[in-house]
Each structure stands twice: as C-alpha cells, then as structure tokens.
PDB file of C-alpha atoms in Angstrom:
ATOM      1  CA  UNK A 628      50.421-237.443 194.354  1.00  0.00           C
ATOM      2  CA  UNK A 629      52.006-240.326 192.660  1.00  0.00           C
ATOM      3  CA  UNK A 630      53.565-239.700 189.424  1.00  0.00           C
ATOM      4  CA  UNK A 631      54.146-242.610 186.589  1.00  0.00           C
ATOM      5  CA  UNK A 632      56.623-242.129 184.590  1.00  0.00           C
ATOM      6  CA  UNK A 633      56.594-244.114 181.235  1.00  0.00           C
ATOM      7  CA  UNK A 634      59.600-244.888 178.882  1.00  0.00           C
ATOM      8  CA  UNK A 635      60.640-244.643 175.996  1.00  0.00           C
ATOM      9  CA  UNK A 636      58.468-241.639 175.103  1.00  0.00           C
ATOM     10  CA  UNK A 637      57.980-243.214 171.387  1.00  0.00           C
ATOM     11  CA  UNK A 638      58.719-246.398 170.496  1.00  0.00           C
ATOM     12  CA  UNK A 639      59.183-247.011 166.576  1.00  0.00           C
ATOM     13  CA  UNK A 640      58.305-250.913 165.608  1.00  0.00           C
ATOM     14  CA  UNK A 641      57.641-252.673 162.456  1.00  0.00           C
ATOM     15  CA  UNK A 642      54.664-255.223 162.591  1.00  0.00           C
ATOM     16  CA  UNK A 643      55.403-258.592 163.767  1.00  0.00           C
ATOM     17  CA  UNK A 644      57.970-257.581 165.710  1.00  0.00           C
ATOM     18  CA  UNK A 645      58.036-257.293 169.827  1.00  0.00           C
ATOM     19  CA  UNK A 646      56.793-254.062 172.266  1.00  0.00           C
ATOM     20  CA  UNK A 647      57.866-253.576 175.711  1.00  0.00           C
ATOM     21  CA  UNK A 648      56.523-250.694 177.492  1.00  0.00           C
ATOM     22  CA  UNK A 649      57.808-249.549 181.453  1.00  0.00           C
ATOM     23  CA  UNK A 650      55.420-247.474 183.830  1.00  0.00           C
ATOM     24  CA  UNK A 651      57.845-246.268 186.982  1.00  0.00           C
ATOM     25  CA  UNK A 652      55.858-245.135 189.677  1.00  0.00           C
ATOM     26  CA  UNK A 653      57.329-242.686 192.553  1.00  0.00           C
ATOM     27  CA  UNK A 654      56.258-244.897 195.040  1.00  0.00           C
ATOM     28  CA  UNK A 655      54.738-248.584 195.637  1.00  0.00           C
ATOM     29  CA  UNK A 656      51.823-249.650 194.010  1.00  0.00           C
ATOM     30  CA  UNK A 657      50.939-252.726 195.028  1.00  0.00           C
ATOM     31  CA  UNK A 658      48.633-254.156 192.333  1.00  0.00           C
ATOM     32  CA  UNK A 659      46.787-251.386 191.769  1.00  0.00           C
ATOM     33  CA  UNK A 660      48.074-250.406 188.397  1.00  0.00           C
ATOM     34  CA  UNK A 661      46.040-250.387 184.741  1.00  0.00           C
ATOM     35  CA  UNK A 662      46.871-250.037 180.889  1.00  0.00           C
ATOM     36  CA  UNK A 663      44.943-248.237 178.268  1.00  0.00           C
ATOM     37  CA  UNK A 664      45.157-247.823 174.778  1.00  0.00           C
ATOM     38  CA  UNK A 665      44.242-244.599 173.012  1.00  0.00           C
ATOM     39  CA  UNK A 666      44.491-244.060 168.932  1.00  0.00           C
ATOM     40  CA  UNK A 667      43.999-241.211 167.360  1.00  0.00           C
ATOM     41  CA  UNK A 668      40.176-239.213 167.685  1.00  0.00           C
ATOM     42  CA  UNK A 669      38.922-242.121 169.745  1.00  0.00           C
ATOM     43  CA  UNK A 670      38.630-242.532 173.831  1.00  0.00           C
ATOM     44  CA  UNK A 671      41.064-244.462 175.807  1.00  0.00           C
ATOM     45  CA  UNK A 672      40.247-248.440 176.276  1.00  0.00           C
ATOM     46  CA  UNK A 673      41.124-250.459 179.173  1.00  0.00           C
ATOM     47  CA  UNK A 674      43.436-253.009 178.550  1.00  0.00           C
ATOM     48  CA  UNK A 675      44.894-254.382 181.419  1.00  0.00           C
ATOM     49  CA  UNK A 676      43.671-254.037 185.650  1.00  0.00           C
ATOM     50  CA  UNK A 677      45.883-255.205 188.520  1.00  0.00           C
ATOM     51  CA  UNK A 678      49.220-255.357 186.628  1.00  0.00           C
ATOM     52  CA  UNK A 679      47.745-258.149 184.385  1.00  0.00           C
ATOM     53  CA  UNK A 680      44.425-258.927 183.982  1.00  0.00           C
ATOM     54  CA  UNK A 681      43.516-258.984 180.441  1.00  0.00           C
ATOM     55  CA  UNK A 682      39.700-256.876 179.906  1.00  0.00           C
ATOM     56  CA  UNK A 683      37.393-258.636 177.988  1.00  0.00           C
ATOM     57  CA  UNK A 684      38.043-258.731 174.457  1.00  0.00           C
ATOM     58  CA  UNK A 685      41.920-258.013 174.723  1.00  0.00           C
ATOM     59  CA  UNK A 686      43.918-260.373 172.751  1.00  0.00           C
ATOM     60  CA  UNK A 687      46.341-261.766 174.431  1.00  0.00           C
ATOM     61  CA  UNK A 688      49.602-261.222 172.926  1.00  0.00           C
ATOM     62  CA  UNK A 689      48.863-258.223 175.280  1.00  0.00           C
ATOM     63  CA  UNK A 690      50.341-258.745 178.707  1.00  0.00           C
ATOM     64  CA  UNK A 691      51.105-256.881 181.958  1.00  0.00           C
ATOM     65  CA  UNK A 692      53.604-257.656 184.548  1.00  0.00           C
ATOM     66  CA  UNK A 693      55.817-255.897 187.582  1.00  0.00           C
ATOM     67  CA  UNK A 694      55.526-255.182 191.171  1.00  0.00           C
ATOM     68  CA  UNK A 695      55.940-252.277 193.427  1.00  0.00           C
ATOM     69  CA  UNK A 696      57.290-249.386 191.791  1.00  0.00           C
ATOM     70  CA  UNK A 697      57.920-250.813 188.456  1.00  0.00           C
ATOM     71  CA  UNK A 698      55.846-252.236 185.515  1.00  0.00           C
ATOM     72  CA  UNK A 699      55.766-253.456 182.193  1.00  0.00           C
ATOM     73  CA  UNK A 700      53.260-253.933 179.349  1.00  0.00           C
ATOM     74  CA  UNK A 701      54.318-256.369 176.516  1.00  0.00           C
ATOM     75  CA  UNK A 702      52.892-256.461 173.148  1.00  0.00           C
ATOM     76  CA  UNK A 703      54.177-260.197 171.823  1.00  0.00           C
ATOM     77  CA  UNK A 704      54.297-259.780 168.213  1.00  0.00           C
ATOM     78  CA  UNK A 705      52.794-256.019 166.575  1.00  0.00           C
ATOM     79  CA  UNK A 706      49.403-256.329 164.656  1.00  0.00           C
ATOM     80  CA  UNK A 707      48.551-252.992 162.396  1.00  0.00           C
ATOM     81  CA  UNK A 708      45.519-252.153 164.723  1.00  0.00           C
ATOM     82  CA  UNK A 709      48.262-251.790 167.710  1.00  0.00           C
ATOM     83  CA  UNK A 710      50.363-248.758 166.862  1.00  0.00           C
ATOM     84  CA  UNK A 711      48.720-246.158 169.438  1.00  0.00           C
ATOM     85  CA  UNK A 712      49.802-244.507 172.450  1.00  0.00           C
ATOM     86  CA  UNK A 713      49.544-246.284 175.726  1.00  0.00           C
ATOM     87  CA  UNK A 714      48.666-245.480 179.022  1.00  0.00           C
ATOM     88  CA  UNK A 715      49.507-246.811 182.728  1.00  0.00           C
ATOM     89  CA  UNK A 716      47.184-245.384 185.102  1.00  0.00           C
ATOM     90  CA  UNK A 717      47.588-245.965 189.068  1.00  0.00           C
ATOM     91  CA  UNK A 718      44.261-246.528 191.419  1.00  0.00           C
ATOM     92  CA  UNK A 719      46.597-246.883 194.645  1.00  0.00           C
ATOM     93  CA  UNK A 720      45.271-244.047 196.272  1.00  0.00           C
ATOM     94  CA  UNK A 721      42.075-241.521 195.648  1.00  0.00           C
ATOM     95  CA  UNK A 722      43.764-239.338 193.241  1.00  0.00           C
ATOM     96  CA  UNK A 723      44.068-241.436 189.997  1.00  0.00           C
ATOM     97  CA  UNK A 724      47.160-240.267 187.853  1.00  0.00           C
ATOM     98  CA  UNK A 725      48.541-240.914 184.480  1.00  0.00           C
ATOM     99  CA  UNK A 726      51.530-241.537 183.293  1.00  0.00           C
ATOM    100  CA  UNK A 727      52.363-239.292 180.205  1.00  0.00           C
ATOM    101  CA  UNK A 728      51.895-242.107 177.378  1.00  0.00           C
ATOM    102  CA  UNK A 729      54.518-244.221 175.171  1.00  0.00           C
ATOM    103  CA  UNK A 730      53.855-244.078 171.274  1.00  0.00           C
ATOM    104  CA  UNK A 731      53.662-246.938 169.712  1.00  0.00           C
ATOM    105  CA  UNK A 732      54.399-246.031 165.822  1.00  0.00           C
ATOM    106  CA  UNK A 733      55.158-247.447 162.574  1.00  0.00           C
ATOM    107  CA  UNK A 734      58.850-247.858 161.750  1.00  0.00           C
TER     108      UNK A 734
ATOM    109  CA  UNK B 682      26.186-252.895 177.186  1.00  0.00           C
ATOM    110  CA  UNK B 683      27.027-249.772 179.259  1.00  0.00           C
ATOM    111  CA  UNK B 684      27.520-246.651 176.980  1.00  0.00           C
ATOM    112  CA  UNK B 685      28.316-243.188 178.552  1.00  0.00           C
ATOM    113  CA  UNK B 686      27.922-240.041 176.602  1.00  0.00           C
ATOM    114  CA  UNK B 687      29.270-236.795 177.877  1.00  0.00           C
ATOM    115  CA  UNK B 688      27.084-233.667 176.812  1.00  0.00           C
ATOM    116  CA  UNK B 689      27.608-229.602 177.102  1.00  0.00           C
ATOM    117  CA  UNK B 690      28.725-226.338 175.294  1.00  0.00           C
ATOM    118  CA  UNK B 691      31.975-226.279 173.206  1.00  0.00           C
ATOM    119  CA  UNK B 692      32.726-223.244 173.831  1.00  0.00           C
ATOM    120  CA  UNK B 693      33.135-221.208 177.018  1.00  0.00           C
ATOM    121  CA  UNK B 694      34.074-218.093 177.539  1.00  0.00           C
ATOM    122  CA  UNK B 695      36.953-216.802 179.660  1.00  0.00           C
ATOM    123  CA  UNK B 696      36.358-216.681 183.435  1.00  0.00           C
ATOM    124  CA  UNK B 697      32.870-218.429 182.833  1.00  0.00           C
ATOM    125  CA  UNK B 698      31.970-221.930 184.201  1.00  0.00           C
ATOM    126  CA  UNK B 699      32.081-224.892 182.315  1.00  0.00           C
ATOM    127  CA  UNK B 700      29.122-227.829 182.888  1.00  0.00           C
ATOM    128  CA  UNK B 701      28.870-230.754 181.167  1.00  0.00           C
ATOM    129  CA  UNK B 702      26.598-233.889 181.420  1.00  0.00           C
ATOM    130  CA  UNK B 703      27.500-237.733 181.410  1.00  0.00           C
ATOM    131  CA  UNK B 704      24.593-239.843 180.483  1.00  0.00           C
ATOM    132  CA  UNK B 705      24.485-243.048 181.313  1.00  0.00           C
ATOM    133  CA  UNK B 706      22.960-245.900 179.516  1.00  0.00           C
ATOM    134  CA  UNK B 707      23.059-250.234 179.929  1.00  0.00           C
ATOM    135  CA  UNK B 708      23.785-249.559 183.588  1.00  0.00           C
ATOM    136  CA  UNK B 709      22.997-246.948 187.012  1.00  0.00           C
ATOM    137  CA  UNK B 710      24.598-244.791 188.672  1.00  0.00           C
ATOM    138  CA  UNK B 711      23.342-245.997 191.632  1.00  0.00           C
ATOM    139  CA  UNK B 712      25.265-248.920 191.700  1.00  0.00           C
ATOM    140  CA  UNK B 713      26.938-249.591 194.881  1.00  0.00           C
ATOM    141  CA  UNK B 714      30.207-250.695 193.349  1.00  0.00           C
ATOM    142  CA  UNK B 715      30.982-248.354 190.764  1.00  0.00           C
ATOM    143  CA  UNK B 716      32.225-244.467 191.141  1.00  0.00           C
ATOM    144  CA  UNK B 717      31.887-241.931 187.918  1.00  0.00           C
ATOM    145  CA  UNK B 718      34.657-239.977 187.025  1.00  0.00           C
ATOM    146  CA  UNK B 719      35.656-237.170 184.922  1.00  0.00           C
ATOM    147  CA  UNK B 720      39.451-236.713 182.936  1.00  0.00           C
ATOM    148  CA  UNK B 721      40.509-234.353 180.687  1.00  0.00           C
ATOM    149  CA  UNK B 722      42.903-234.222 177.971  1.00  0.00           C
ATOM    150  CA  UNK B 723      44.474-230.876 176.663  1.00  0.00           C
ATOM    151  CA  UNK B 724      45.867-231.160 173.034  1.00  0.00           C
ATOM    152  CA  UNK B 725      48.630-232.892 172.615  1.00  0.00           C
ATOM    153  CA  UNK B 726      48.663-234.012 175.966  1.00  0.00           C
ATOM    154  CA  UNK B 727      48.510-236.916 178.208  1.00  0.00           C
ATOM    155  CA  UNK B 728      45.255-237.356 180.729  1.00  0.00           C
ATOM    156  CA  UNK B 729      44.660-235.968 183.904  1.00  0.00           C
ATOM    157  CA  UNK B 730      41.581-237.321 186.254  1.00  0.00           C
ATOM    158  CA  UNK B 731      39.236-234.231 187.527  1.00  0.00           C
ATOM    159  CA  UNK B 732      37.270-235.702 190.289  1.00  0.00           C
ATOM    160  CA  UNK B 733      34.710-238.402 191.374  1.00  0.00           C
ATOM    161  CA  UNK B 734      31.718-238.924 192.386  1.00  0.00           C
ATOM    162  CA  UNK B 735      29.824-241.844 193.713  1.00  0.00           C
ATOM    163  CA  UNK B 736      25.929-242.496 194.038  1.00  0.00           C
ATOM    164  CA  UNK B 737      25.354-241.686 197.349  1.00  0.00           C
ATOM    165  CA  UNK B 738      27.174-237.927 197.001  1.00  0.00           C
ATOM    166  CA  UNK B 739      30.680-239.026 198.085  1.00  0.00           C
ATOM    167  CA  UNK B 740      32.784-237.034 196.103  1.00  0.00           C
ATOM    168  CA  UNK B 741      37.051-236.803 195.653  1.00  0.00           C
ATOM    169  CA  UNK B 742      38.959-233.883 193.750  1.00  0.00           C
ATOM    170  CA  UNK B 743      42.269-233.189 192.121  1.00  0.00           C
ATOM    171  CA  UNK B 744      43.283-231.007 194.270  1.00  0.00           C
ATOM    172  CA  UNK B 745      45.033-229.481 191.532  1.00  0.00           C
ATOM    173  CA  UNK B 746      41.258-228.495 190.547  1.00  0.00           C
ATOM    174  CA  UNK B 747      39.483-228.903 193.380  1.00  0.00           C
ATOM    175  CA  UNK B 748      38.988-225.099 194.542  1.00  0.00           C
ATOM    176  CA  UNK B 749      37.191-224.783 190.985  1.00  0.00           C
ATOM    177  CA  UNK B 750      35.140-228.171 190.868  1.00  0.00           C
ATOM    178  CA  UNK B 751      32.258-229.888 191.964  1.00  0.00           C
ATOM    179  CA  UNK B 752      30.682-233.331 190.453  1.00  0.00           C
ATOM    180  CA  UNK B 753      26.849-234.389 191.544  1.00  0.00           C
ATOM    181  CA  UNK B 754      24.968-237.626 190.448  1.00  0.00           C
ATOM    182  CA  UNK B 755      21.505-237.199 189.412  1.00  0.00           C
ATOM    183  CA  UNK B 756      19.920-240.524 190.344  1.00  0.00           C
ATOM    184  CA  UNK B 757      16.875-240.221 188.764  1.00  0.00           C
ATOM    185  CA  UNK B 758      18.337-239.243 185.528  1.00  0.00           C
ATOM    186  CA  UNK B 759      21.082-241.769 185.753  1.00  0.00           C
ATOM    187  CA  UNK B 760      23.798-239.408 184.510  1.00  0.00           C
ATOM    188  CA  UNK B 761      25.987-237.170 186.654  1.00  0.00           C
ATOM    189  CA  UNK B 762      27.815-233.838 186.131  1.00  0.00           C
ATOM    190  CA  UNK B 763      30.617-231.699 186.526  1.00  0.00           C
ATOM    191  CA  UNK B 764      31.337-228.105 187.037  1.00  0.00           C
ATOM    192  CA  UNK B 765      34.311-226.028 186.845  1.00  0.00           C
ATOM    193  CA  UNK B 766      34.369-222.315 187.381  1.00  0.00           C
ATOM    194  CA  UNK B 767      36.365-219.612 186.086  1.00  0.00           C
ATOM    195  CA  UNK B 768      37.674-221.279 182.993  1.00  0.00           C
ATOM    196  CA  UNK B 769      41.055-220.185 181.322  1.00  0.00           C
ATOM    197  CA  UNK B 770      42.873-221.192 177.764  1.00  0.00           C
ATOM    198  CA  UNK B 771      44.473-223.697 180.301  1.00  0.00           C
ATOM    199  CA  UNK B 772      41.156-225.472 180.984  1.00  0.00           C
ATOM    200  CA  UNK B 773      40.572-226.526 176.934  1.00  0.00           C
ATOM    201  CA  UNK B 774      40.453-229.691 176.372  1.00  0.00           C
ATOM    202  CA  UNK B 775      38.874-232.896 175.535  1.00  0.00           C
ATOM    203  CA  UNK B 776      36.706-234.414 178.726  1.00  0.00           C
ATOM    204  CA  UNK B 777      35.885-237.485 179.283  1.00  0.00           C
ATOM    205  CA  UNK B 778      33.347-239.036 181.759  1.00  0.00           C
ATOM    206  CA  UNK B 779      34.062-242.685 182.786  1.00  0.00           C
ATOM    207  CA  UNK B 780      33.147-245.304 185.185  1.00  0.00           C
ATOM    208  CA  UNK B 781      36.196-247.148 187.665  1.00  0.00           C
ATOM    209  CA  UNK B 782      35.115-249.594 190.741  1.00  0.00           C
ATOM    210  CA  UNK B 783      35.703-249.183 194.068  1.00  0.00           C
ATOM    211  CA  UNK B 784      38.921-250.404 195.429  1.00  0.00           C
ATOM    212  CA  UNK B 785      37.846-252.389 198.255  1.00  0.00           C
ATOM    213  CA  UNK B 786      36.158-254.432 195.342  1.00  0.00           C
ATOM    214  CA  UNK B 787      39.105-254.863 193.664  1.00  0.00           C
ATOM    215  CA  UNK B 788      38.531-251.845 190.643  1.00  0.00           C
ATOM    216  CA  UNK B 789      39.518-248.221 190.748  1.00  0.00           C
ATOM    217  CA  UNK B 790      40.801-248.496 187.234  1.00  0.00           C
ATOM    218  CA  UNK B 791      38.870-246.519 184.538  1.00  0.00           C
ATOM    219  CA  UNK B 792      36.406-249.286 182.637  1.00  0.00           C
ATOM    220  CA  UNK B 793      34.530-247.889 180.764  1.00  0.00           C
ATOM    221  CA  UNK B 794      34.441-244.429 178.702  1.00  0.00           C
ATOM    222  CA  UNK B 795      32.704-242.071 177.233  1.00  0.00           C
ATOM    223  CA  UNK B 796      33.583-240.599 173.741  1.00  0.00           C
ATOM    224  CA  UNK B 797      34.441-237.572 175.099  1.00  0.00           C
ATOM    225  CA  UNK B 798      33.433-233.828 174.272  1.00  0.00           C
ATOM    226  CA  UNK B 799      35.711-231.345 173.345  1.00  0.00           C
ATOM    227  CA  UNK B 800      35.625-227.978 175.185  1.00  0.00           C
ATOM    228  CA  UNK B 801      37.098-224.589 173.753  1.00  0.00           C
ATOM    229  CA  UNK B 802      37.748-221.368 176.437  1.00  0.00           C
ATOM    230  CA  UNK B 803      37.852-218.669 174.285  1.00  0.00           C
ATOM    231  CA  UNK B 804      36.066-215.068 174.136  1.00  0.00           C
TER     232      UNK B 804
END
C-alpha cells in the first residue's frame, strides 16, 4: 500500500495571502497523483489530476506540481471560499489511498 | 451533467451487513472508460477507498476490507452497490460512491462524487 503523507497538518492563513501544501508519498508516483478539496458537510471535489491539471471550473490561482515521491499544491493568493481541508490522493496502483488532509483555516 | 446519489439504511445494527445503492444519473455505468468506486469517511477522519467495480464485473478491494466486501453494477439500473458484512462501531461512517477513469486512459483519480450517506452501527 502506498501511504501519502501530507504536511503541515493545519495550516493557519489570512486571505490574500499564499498556501503551499506537500503530499510525500512512500514510494514513486509517477504522475499519477490528484487534489481534492473538502469543506465542511459537503463531498470532496476534484481539483487537480496528474500532478497539475486544473478540473474544469478550478480557478487557477490553484496549482499542482512535483515528481516522484514528492508533491505540492499551491494556492496563489487565499479567497474566503478556500479555507477547507485538502486532499492528495494517489491512482499509481489499484488500491487508491489518501493522504490524511492539511487544514486550510482562518488566521 | 453526471450526478451520483448514494442510497441505504442509516442505521445498522452490530454484526449485520451494510448495503447501500449509488444511482447514477447524466451518464452509464456501462461506460468502457470509467470504474465506480466506493470511500468512506469515519468522523473526524480522513478518507479511505473501499473497493471498485467496473461494468463488465471486474472488481478490486481494500484488502483491508476485502474479506467483508463485495461491489456489483446493475447495468440495467445504471447504479451499482456495495456490501459489507458484519458491521462494527469501526465501520460508521460517511460513504461515498464516486466515479475515477481507468488508468490506461490516463484517469484513476476520483471525478466525480456523490453527496454521500451517512451510516450509524449501533444496536
């Protein structure tokens, strides 16, 4: 089983400012790494496939980047609507894992 | 649009089997590039992927769960369904169906989602 591990465990932001998320996986991914965004009461939503492609409808002061083993999601500048927990998820191999989430919260 | 909408008791009791019902709407299950999934979330917790099932009865397991589980598509009610038997206090939790592609088409990664139905194991 692969296991992502995501850092920091909470990350406390005003708006405006900018959000860097790592995903460490325990062993090479390739491209086969994804983001989601979950808030509170509601299902996760894809945001980003293959290390960084954008889904439809993502703005795109979200962006994904890394290779291999490590991995990054970057928030450019913090709307209101953003502050959630995030997600990487790995599709490397036929048992999809999670990694255990980075909140996103209002500082 | 595709819309998935998971359905089933929300409460089971201890020891009892859990089934629950994805729907699927603004799309089939029988597409040949698509699997449908289920993942759970316990409270408080992060997500963990059950199993998966694709149209033509190929099926992979967590095999964390897999001794407990089995997921079937019903093609001619475009939905598909999961079962898990025996059901502790360890087995509450929000699930989730969801659609991911196939990765020798370039997906795998969960696409779309369902809202999600929230399951209690309690007597």
């Amino acid at each position: 089983e692969i296991v992502l591990t995501q850092s920091p465990g909470t990350l406390s932001l005003s708006p405006g400012e900018r959000a860097t998320l790592s995903c460490r996986a325990s062993q090479s991914l390739g491209t086969y790494l994804a983001w989601h965004q979950q808030k509170p009461g509601r299902p996760p939503r894809l945001l980003i496939y293959a290390v960084s492609g954008r889904a439809a409808g993502v703005p795109d002061r979200f962006s994904g980047s890394g290779s291999g083993t490590d991995f990054r999601l970057t928030i450019s500048s913090l709307e209101p609507e953003d502050f959630a927990v995030y997600y990487c998820q790995q599709y490397a191999t036929s048992l999809w894992t999670f990694g255990q989430g980075t909140k996103v919260e209002i500082k | 649009q595709l819309q998935l909408q998971e359905s089933g008791p929300g409460l089971v009791k201890p020891w009892e089997s859990l089934s629950l019902t994805c729907n699927v709407s603004g799309g089939s299950v029988s597409s040949s590039a698509y699997y449908w999934g289920w993942i759970r979330q316990s409270p408080g917790k992060g997500l963990e992927w059950i199993a998966s099932v694709y149209y033509s009865g190929t099926t992979y397991y967590n095999p964390s769960l897999e001794s407990r589980v089995t997921v079937s598509v019903d093609l001619s009610k475009n939905q598909f369904s999961l079962k898990l038997t025996s059901v502790t206090a360890v087995d509450t939790a929000i699930y989730y169906c969801a659609r991911h592609g196939r990765r020798q088409l370039g997906g795998g990664y969960f696409d779309y989602w369902g809202q999600g139905t929230p399951v209690t194991v309690s007597s």
